[in-house]
Every structure is written in C-alpha cells, then in structure tokens.
XYZ file of C-alpha atoms in Angstrom:
78
model
C 1.382 21.575 -18.215
C 3.722 19.788 -16.056
C 5.337 18.342 -18.979
C 5.731 21.519 -20.577
C 7.325 23.026 -17.382
C 9.768 20.413 -17.283
C 10.711 21.014 -20.596
C 11.162 24.635 -20.172
C 12.857 24.377 -16.731
C 14.623 20.757 -17.183
C 14.435 19.875 -13.516
C 14.486 16.230 -13.508
C 11.943 15.627 -10.661
C 9.202 17.380 -12.679
C 9.685 14.998 -15.299
C 9.280 11.980 -13.163
C 6.130 13.562 -11.670
C 4.737 14.133 -15.098
C 5.435 10.372 -16.085
C 3.791 9.265 -12.725
C 0.652 11.217 -13.675
C 0.760 9.834 -17.178
C 0.828 6.204 -15.954
C -2.462 7.140 -14.022
C -3.888 8.495 -17.339
C -2.688 5.366 -18.947
C -4.649 3.324 -16.559
C -7.908 5.430 -17.145
C -7.512 5.073 -20.687
C -7.127 1.219 -20.444
C -10.365 1.126 -18.345
C -12.247 3.279 -21.142
C -10.885 1.052 -23.811
C -12.063 -1.971 -22.073
C -15.551 -0.403 -21.669
C -15.753 0.550 -25.247
C -14.575 -2.672 -26.391
C -17.355 -4.345 -24.353
C -20.000 -2.001 -25.235
C -19.586 -2.778 -28.720
C -21.223 -6.057 -28.164
C -24.141 -4.189 -26.553
C -24.946 -1.735 -29.244
C -24.462 1.364 -26.702
C -23.813 4.853 -28.171
C -20.021 4.169 -28.170
C -20.291 1.882 -31.003
C -20.149 5.024 -33.231
C -16.689 5.434 -32.553
C -14.570 4.416 -35.395
C -12.292 1.329 -34.554
C -9.389 3.076 -36.579
C -9.754 6.449 -34.452
C -9.562 4.398 -31.137
C -6.538 2.376 -31.924
C -4.727 5.187 -33.502
C -5.411 7.129 -30.359
C -4.079 4.341 -28.431
C -1.027 3.976 -30.532
C -0.308 7.803 -30.106
C -0.937 7.295 -26.310
C 1.663 4.440 -26.161
C 4.186 6.415 -28.061
C 3.906 9.074 -25.628
C 4.384 7.053 -22.841
C 7.492 5.502 -24.279
C 8.982 8.903 -25.349
C 8.489 10.665 -21.928
C 9.939 7.397 -20.315
C 12.914 7.530 -22.652
C 13.409 11.371 -21.997
C 13.364 10.837 -18.081
C 15.989 8.293 -18.647
C 18.287 10.410 -20.385
C 18.259 8.247 -23.624
C 18.831 10.129 -26.949
C 19.709 13.343 -24.903
C 22.285 15.862 -26.239
C-alpha cells in the first residue's frame, strides 16, 4: 500500500520507506527459503512446494527489489 501511495503522490521519502520495508520482507523471504531448502531433506510437508514455483517466486522478488531501488534512485525516469 505504501508503494502505491508513493506512485500516486510521488513523494520521495515514501519511496525510500517502502524500499526499507521491502528489504525487511526480503530478509524474511530469505529465512523462509532457507527453511524450505532444509526441510526438503527431512521430508516435511513443505517438500510438496514445486521447485520451479519457489525459484520463480524468488526471481520475481529480486526483480521487484531492483525495480524499486532503480525507481527511488531516479534511473529511467521521465
């Protein structure tokens, strides 16, 4: 919601706050990915997550972080 507000209002500080929160979400995602990878060896229910879906989700996450950073830095803006 904060990023959408930034896009509508175009207030630079909101963009950086959204980026900071996104970094926290990335850290949580990394922890969850490591738990998932470890659980694949133990045979827990998380084993049923398809590998392609997990890695695809990670790829979209990295793309989002890079695009938010580039937008905040003003690269590619009009």
